[in-house]
PDB file of C-alpha atoms in Angstrom:
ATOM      1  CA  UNK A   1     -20.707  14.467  16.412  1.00  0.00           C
ATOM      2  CA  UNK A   2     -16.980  14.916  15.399  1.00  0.00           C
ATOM      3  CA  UNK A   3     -14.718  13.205  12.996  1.00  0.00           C
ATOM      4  CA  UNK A   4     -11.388  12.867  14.729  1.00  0.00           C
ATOM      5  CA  UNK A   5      -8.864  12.585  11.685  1.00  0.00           C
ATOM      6  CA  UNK A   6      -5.622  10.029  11.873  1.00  0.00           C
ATOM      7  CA  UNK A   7      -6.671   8.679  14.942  1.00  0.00           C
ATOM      8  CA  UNK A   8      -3.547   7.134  16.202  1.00  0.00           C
ATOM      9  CA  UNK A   9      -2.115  10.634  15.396  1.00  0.00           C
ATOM     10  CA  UNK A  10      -4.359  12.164  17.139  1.00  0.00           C
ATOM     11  CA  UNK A  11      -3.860  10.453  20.396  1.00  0.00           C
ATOM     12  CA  UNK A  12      -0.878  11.096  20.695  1.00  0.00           C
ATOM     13  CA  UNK A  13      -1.016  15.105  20.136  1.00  0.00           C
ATOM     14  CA  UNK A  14      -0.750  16.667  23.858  1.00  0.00           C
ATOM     15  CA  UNK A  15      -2.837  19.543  22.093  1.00  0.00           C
ATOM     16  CA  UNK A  16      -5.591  16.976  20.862  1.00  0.00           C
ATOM     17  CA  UNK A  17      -9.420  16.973  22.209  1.00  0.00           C
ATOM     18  CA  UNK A  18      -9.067  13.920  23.954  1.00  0.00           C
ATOM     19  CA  UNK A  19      -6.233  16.085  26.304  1.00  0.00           C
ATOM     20  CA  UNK A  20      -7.923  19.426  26.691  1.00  0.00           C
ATOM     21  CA  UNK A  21     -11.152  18.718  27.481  1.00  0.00           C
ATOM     22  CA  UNK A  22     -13.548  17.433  29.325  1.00  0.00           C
ATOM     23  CA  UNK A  23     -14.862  13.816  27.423  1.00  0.00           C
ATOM     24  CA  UNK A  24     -17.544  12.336  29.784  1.00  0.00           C
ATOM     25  CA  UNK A  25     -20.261  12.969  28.067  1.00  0.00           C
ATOM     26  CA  UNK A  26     -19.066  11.001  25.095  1.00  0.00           C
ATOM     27  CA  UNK A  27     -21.256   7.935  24.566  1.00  0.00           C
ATOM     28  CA  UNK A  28     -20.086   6.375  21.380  1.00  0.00           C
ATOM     29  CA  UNK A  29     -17.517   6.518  19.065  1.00  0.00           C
ATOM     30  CA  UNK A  30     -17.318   4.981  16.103  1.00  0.00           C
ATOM     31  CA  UNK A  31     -14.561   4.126  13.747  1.00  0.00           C
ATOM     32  CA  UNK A  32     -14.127   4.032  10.146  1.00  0.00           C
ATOM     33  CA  UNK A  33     -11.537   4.795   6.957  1.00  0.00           C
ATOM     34  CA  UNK A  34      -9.043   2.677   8.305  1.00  0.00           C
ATOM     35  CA  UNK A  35      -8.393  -0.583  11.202  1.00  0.00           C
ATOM     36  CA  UNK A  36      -8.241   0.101  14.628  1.00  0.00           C
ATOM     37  CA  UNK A  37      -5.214  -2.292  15.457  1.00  0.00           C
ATOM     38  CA  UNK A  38      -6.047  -3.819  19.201  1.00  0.00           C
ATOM     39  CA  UNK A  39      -3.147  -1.293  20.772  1.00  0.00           C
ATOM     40  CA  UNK A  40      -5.020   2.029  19.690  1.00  0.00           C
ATOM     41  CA  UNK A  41      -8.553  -0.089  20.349  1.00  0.00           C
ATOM     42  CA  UNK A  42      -6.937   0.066  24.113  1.00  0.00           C
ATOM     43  CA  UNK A  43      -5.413   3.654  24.003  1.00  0.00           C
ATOM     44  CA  UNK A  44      -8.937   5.203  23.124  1.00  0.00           C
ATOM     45  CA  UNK A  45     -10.988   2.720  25.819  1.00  0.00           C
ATOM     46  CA  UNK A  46      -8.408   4.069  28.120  1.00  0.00           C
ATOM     47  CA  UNK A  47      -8.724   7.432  27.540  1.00  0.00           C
ATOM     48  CA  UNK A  48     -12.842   7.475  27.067  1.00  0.00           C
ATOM     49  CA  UNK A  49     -13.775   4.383  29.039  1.00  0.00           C
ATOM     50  CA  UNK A  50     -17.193   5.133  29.617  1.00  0.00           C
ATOM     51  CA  UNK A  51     -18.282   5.436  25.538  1.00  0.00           C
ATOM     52  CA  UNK A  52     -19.042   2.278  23.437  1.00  0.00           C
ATOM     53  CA  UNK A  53     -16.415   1.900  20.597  1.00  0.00           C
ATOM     54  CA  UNK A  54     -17.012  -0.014  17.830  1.00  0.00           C
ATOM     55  CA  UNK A  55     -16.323   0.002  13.852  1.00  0.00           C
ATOM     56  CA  UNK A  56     -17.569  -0.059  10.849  1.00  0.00           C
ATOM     57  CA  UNK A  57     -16.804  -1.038   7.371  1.00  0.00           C
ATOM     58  CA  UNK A  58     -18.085   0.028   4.371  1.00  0.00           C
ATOM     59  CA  UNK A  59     -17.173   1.733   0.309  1.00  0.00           C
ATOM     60  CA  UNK A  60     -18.932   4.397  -1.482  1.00  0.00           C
ATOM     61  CA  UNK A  61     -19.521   1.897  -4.456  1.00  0.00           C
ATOM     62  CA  UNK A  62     -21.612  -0.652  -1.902  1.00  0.00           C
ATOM     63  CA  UNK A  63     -24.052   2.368  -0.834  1.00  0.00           C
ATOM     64  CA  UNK A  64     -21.654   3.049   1.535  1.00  0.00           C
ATOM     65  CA  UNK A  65     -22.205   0.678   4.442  1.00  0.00           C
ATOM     66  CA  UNK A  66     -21.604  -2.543   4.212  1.00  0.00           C
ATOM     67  CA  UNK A  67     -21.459  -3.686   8.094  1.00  0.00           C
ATOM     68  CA  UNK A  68     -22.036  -2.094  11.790  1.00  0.00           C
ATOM     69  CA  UNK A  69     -20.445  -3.140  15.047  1.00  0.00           C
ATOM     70  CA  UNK A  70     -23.746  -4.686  16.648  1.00  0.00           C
ATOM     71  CA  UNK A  71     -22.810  -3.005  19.867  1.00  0.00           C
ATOM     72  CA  UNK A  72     -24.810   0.349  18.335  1.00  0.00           C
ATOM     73  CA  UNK A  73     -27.726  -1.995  17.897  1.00  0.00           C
ATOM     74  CA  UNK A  74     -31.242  -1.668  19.567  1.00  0.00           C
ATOM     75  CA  UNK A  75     -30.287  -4.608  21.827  1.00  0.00           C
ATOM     76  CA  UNK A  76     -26.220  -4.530  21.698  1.00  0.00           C
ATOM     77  CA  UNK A  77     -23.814  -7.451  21.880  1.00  0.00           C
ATOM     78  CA  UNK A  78     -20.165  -7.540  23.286  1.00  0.00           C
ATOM     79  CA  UNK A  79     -17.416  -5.739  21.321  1.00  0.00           C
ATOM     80  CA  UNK A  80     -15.047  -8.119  19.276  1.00  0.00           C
ATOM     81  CA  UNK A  81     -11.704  -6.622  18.657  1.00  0.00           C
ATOM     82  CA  UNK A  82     -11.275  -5.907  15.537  1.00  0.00           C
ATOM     83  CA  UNK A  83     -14.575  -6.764  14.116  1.00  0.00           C
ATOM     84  CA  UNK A  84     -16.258  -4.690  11.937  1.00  0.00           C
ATOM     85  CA  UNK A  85     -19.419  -6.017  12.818  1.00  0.00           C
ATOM     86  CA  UNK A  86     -22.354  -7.573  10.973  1.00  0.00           C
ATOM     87  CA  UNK A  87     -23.205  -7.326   7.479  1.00  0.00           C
ATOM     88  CA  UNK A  88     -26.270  -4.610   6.990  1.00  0.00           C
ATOM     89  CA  UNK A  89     -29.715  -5.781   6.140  1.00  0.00           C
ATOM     90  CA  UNK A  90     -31.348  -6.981   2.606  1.00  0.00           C
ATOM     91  CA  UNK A  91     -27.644  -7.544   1.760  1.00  0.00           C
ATOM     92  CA  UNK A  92     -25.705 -10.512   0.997  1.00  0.00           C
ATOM     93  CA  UNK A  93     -21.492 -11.078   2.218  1.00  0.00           C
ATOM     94  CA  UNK A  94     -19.468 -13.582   0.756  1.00  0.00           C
ATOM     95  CA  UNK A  95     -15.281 -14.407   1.211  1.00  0.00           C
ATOM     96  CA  UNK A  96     -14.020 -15.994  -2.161  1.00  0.00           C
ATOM     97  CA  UNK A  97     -10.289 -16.950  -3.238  1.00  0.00           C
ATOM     98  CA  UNK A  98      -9.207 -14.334  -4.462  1.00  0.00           C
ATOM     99  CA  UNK A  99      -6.707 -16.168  -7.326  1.00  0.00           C
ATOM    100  CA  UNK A 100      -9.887 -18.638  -8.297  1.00  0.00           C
ATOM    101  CA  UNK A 101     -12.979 -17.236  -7.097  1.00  0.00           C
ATOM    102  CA  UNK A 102     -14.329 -19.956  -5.349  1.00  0.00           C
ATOM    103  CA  UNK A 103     -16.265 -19.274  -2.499  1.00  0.00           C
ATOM    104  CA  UNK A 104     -14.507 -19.845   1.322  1.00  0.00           C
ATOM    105  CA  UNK A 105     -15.820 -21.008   4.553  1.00  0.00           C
ATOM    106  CA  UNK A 106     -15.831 -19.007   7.795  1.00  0.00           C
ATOM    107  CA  UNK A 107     -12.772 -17.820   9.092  1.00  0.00           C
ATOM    108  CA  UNK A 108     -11.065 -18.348   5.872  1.00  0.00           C
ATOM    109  CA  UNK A 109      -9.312 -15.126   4.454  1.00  0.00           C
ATOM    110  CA  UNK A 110     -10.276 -13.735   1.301  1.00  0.00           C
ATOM    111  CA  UNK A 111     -11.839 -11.355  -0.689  1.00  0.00           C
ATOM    112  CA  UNK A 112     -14.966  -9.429   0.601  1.00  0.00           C
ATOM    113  CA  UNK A 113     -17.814  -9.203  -2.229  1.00  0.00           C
ATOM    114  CA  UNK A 114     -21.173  -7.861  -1.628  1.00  0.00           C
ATOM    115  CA  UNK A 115     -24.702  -7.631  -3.351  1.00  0.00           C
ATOM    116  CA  UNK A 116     -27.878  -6.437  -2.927  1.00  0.00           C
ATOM    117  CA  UNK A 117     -30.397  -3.312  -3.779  1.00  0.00           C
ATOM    118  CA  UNK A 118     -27.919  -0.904  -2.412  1.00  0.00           C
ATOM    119  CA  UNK A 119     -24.726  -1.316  -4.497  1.00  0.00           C
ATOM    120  CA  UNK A 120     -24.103   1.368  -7.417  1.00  0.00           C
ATOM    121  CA  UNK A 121     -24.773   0.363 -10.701  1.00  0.00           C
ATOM    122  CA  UNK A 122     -21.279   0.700 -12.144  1.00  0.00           C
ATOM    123  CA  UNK A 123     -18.762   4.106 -12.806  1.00  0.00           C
ATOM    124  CA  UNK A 124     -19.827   6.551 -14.987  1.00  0.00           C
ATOM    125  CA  UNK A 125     -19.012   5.906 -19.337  1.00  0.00           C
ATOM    126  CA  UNK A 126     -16.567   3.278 -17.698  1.00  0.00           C
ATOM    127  CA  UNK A 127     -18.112  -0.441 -18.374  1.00  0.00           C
ATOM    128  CA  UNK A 128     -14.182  -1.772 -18.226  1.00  0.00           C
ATOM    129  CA  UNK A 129     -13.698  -0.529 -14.764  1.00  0.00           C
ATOM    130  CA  UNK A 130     -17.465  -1.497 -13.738  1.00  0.00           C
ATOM    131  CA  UNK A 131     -16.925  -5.387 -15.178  1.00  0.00           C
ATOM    132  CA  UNK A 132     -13.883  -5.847 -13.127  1.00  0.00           C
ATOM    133  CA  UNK A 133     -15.558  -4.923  -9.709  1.00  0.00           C
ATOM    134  CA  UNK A 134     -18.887  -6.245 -10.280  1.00  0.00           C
ATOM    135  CA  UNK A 135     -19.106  -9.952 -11.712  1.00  0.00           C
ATOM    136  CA  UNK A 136     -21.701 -11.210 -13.771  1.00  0.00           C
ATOM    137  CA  UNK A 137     -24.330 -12.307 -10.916  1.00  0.00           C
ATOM    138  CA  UNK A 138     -24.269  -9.001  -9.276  1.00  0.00           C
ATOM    139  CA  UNK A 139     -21.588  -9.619  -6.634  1.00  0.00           C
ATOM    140  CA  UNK A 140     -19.150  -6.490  -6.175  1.00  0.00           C
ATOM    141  CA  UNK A 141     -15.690  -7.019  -5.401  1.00  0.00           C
ATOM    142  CA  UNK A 142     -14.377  -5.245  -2.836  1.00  0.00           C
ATOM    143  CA  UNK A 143     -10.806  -5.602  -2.694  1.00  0.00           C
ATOM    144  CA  UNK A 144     -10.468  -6.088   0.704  1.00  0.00           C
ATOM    145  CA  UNK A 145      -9.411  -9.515   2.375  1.00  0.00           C
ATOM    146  CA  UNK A 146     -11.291 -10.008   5.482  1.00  0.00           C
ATOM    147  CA  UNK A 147     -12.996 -12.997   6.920  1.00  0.00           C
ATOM    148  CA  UNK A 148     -16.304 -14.299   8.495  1.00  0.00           C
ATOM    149  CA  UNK A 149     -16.509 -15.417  12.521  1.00  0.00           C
ATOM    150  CA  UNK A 150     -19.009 -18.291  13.657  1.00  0.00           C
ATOM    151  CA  UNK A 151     -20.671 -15.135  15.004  1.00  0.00           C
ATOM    152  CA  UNK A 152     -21.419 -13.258  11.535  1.00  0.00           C
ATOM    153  CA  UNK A 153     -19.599 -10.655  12.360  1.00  0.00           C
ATOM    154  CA  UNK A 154     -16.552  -8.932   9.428  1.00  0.00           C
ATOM    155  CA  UNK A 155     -12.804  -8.876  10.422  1.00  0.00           C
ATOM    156  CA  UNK A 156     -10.624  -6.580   7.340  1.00  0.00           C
ATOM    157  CA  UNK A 157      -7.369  -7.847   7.302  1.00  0.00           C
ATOM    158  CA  UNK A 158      -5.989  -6.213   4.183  1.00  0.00           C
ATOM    159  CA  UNK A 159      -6.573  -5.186   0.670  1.00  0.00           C
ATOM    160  CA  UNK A 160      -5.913  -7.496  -2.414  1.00  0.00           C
ATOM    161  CA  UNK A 161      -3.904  -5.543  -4.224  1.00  0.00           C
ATOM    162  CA  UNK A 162      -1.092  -4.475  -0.780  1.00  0.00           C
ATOM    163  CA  UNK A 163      -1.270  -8.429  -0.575  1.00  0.00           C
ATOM    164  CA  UNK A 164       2.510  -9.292  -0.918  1.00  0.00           C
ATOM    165  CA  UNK A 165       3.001 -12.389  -2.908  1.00  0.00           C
ATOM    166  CA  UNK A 166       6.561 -14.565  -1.434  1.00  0.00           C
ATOM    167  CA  UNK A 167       6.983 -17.474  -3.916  1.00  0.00           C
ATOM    168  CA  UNK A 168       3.285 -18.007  -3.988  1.00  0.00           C
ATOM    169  CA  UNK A 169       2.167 -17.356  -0.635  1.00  0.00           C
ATOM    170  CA  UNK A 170       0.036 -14.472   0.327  1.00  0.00           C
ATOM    171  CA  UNK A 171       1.454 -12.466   3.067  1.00  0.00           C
ATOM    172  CA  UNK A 172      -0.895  -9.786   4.132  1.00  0.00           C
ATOM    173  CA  UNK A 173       1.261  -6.531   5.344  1.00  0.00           C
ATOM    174  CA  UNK A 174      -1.731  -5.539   7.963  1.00  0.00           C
ATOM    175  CA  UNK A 175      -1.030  -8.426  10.054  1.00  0.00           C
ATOM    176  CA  UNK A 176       2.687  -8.093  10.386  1.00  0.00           C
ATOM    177  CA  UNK A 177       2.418  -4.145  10.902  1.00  0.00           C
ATOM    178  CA  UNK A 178       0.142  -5.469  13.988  1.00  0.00           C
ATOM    179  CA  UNK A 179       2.927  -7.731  15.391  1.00  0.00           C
ATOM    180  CA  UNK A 180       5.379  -5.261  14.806  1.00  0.00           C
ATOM    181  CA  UNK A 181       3.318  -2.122  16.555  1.00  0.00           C
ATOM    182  CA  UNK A 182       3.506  -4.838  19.654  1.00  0.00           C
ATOM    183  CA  UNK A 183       6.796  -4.604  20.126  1.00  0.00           C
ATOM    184  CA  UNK A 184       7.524  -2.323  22.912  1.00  0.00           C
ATOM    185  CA  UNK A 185      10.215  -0.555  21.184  1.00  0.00           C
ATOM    186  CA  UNK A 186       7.960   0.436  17.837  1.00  0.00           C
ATOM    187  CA  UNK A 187       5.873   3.025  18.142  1.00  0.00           C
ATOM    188  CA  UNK A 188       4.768   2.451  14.497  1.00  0.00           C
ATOM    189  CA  UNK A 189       5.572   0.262  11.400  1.00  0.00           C
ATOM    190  CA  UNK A 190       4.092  -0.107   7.800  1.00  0.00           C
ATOM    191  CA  UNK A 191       4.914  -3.408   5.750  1.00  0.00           C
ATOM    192  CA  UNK A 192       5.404  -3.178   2.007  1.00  0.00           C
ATOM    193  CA  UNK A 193       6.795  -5.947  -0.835  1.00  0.00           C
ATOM    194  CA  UNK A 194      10.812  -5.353  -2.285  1.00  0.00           C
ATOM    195  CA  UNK A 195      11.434  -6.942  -5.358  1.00  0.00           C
ATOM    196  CA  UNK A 196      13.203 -10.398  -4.994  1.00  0.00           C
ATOM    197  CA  UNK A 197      14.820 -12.169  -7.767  1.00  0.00           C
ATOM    198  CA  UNK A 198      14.054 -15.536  -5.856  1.00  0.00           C
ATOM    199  CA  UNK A 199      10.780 -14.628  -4.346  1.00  0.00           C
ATOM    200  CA  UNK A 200       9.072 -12.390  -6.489  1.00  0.00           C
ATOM    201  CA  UNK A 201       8.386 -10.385  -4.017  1.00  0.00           C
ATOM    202  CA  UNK A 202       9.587 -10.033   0.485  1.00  0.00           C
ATOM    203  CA  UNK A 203       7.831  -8.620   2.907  1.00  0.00           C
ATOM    204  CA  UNK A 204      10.566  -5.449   4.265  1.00  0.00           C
ATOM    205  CA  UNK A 205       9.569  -2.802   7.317  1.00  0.00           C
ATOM    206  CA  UNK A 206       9.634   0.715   7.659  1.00  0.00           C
ATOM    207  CA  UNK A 207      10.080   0.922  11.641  1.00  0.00           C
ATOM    208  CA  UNK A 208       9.694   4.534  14.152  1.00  0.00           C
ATOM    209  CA  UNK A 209      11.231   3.396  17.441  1.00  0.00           C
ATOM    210  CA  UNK A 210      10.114   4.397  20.177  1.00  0.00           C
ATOM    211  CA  UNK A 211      12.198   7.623  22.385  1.00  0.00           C
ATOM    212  CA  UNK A 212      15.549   6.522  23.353  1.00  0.00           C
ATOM    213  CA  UNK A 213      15.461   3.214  21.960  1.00  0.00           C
ATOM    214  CA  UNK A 214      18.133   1.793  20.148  1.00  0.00           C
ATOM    215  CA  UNK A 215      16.292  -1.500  18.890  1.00  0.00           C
ATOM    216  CA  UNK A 216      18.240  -3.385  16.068  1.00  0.00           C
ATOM    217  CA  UNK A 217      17.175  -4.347  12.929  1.00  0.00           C
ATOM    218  CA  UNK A 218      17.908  -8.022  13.843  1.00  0.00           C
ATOM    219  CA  UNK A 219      16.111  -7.771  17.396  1.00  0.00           C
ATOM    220  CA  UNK A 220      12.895  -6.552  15.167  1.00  0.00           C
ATOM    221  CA  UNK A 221      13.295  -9.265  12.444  1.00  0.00           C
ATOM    222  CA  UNK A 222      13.497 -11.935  15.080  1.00  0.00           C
ATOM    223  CA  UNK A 223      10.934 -10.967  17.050  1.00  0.00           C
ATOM    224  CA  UNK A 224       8.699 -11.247  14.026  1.00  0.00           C
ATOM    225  CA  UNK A 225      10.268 -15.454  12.710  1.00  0.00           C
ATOM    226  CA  UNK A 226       9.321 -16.168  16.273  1.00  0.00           C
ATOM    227  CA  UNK A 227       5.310 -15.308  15.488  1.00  0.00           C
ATOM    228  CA  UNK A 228       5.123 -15.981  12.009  1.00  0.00           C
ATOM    229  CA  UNK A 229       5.125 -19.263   9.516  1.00  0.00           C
ATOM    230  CA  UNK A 230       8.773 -18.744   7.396  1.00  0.00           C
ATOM    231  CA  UNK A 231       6.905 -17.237   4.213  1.00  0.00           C
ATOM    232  CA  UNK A 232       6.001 -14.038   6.564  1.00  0.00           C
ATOM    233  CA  UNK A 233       9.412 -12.969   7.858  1.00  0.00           C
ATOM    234  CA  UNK A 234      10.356  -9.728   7.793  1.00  0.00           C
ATOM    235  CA  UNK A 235      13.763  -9.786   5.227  1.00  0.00           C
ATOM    236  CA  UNK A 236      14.374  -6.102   5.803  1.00  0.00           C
ATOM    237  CA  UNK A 237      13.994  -3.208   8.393  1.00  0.00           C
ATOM    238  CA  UNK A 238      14.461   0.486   7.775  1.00  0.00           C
ATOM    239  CA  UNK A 239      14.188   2.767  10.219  1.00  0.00           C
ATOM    240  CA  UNK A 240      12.665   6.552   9.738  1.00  0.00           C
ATOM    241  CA  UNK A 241      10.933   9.410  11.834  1.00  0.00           C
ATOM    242  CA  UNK A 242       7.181   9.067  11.023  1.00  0.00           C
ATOM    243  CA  UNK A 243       5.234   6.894   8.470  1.00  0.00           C
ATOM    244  CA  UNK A 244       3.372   8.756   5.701  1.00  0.00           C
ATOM    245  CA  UNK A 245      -0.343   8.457   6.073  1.00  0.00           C
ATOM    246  CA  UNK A 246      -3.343  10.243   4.926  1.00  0.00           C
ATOM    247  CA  UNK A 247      -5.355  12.651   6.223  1.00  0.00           C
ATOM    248  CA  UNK A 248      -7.869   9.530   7.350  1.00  0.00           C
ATOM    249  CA  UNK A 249      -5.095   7.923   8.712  1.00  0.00           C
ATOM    250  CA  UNK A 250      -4.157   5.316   6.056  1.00  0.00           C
ATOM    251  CA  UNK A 251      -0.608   4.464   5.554  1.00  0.00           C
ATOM    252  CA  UNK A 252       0.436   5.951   2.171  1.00  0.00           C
ATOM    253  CA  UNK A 253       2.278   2.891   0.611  1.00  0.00           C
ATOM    254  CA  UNK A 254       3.288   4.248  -2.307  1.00  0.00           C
ATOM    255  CA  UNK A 255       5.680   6.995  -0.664  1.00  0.00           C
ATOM    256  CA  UNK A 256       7.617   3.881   1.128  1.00  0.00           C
ATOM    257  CA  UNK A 257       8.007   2.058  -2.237  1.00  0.00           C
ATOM    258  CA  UNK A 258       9.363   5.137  -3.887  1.00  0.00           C
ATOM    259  CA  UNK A 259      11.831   5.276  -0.892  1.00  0.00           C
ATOM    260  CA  UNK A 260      12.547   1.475  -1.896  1.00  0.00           C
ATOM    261  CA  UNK A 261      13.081   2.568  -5.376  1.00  0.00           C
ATOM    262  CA  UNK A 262      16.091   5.317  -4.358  1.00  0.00           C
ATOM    263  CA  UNK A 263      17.914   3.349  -1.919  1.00  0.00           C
ATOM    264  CA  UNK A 264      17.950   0.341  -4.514  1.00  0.00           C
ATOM    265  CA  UNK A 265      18.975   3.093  -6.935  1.00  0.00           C
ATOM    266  CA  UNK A 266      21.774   4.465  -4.602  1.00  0.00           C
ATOM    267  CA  UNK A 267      22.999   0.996  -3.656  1.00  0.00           C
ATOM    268  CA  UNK A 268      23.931   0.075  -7.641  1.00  0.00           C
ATOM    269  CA  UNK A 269      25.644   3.101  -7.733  1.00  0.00           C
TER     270      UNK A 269
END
């Protein structure tokens, strides 16, 4: 067993594992911290087709797995990409609004809450922080927006809080980032919300093109409007070497909103 850190990273380093030696023996591999988007779900099957890949999802506060890709189980089912699997046993997985609460059918985006007997019972001397994740009939709140499938099985699409709110609407940055990876010219992308006098908030791009291409900022922003309903379009690209991430790979939004921060700074002066 081996935790590969940053996967997409990873994948791409000619010095990697998955380059200098010899894989076959690898039966499974299974993914966790942060999505696989379906282009790195198709690197990794490429370069270890014979192991079973799946994910799973889960938080330290909900004890810490909350669902398992059922292709691990004793009698496996197909791989969905992108699922996370089904929820784990003598627990209970709802999807509520997460402005009102109320709860949502399947395949209806929203907040991920969980209960059951192995959920912590709330953060140490904090009760302010424990009442705000776990409500008043036990539920925890996750914070992540995900959805249910006719099959049972957990699709994350984002958190609440990187949700970016456009005169209302909630556009989730995961989804674009996904559209925008697509593009053969982007190599990688991370969405985050600009200020917007009109808006409240737009959804703007921080783009790494791909070697030797000279993609425009328009090209990008129209191949998003094409995919997307008009409350998702990308109002801004910027280009740069490398997106910060973590050491588990996830995309370290705060640096790029900082970055916001000086160029707005630099463009009043």
């Amino acid at each position: 067993t081996r935790e590969i850190r940053g996967l997409d990273v990873a994948l791409n380093d000619g010095n990697c594992a998955y380059r200098v030696h010899d894989l076959t023996s690898v039966r499974i591999i299974l993914s966790g911290a942060a999505p696989l988007g379906k282009e790195l779900e198709e690197a990794l099957r490429s370069r270890v087709p014979q192991a079973i890949l799946g994910q799973g999802y889960g938080m330290t506060e909900a004890g810490p797995v909350l669902s398992m890709c059922p292709a691990f189980a004793k009698q496996p089912t197909a791989v969905k990409s992108g699922s996370c699997g089904t929820v784990v046993r003598n627990a209970e997985l709802k999807v509520v609004d997460p402005e009102t609460g109320f709860s949502l059918g399947r395949n209806q985006s929203g907040e991920i809450c969980i209960r059951g007997p192995q959920i912590m019972k709330g953060y140490l001397n904090d009760v302010d922080a424990t009442s705000k994740t776990i409500d008043v009939e036990g539920w925890l709140h996750t914070g992540d927006i995900g959805y249910v499938d006719d099959d049972d099985e957990v699709f994350i699409v984002d958190r609440v809080k990187e949700l970016i709110k456009f005169k209302g609407f909630q556009v989730p940055p995961a989804e674009l980032e996904s559209l925008l990876i697509s593009h053969p010219s982007i190599v990688d992308a991370a969405v985050v919300p600009q200020k917007d006098d009109a808006a409240g908030e737009v959804p703007v791009a921080f783009v790494v093109r791909a070697k030797d291409s000279d993609v425009s900022e328009e090209a990008i922003k129209e191949f998003i409007a094409k995919q997307v309903v008009f409350y998702k379009r990308v109002h801004k690209v910027y280009f740069i070497h490398a997106i910060p991430k973590s050491a588990a790979g996830k995309i370290l939004r705060k640096e790029l909103r900082a970055k916001l921060v000086a160029a707005s700074q630099t463009a009043s002066t």
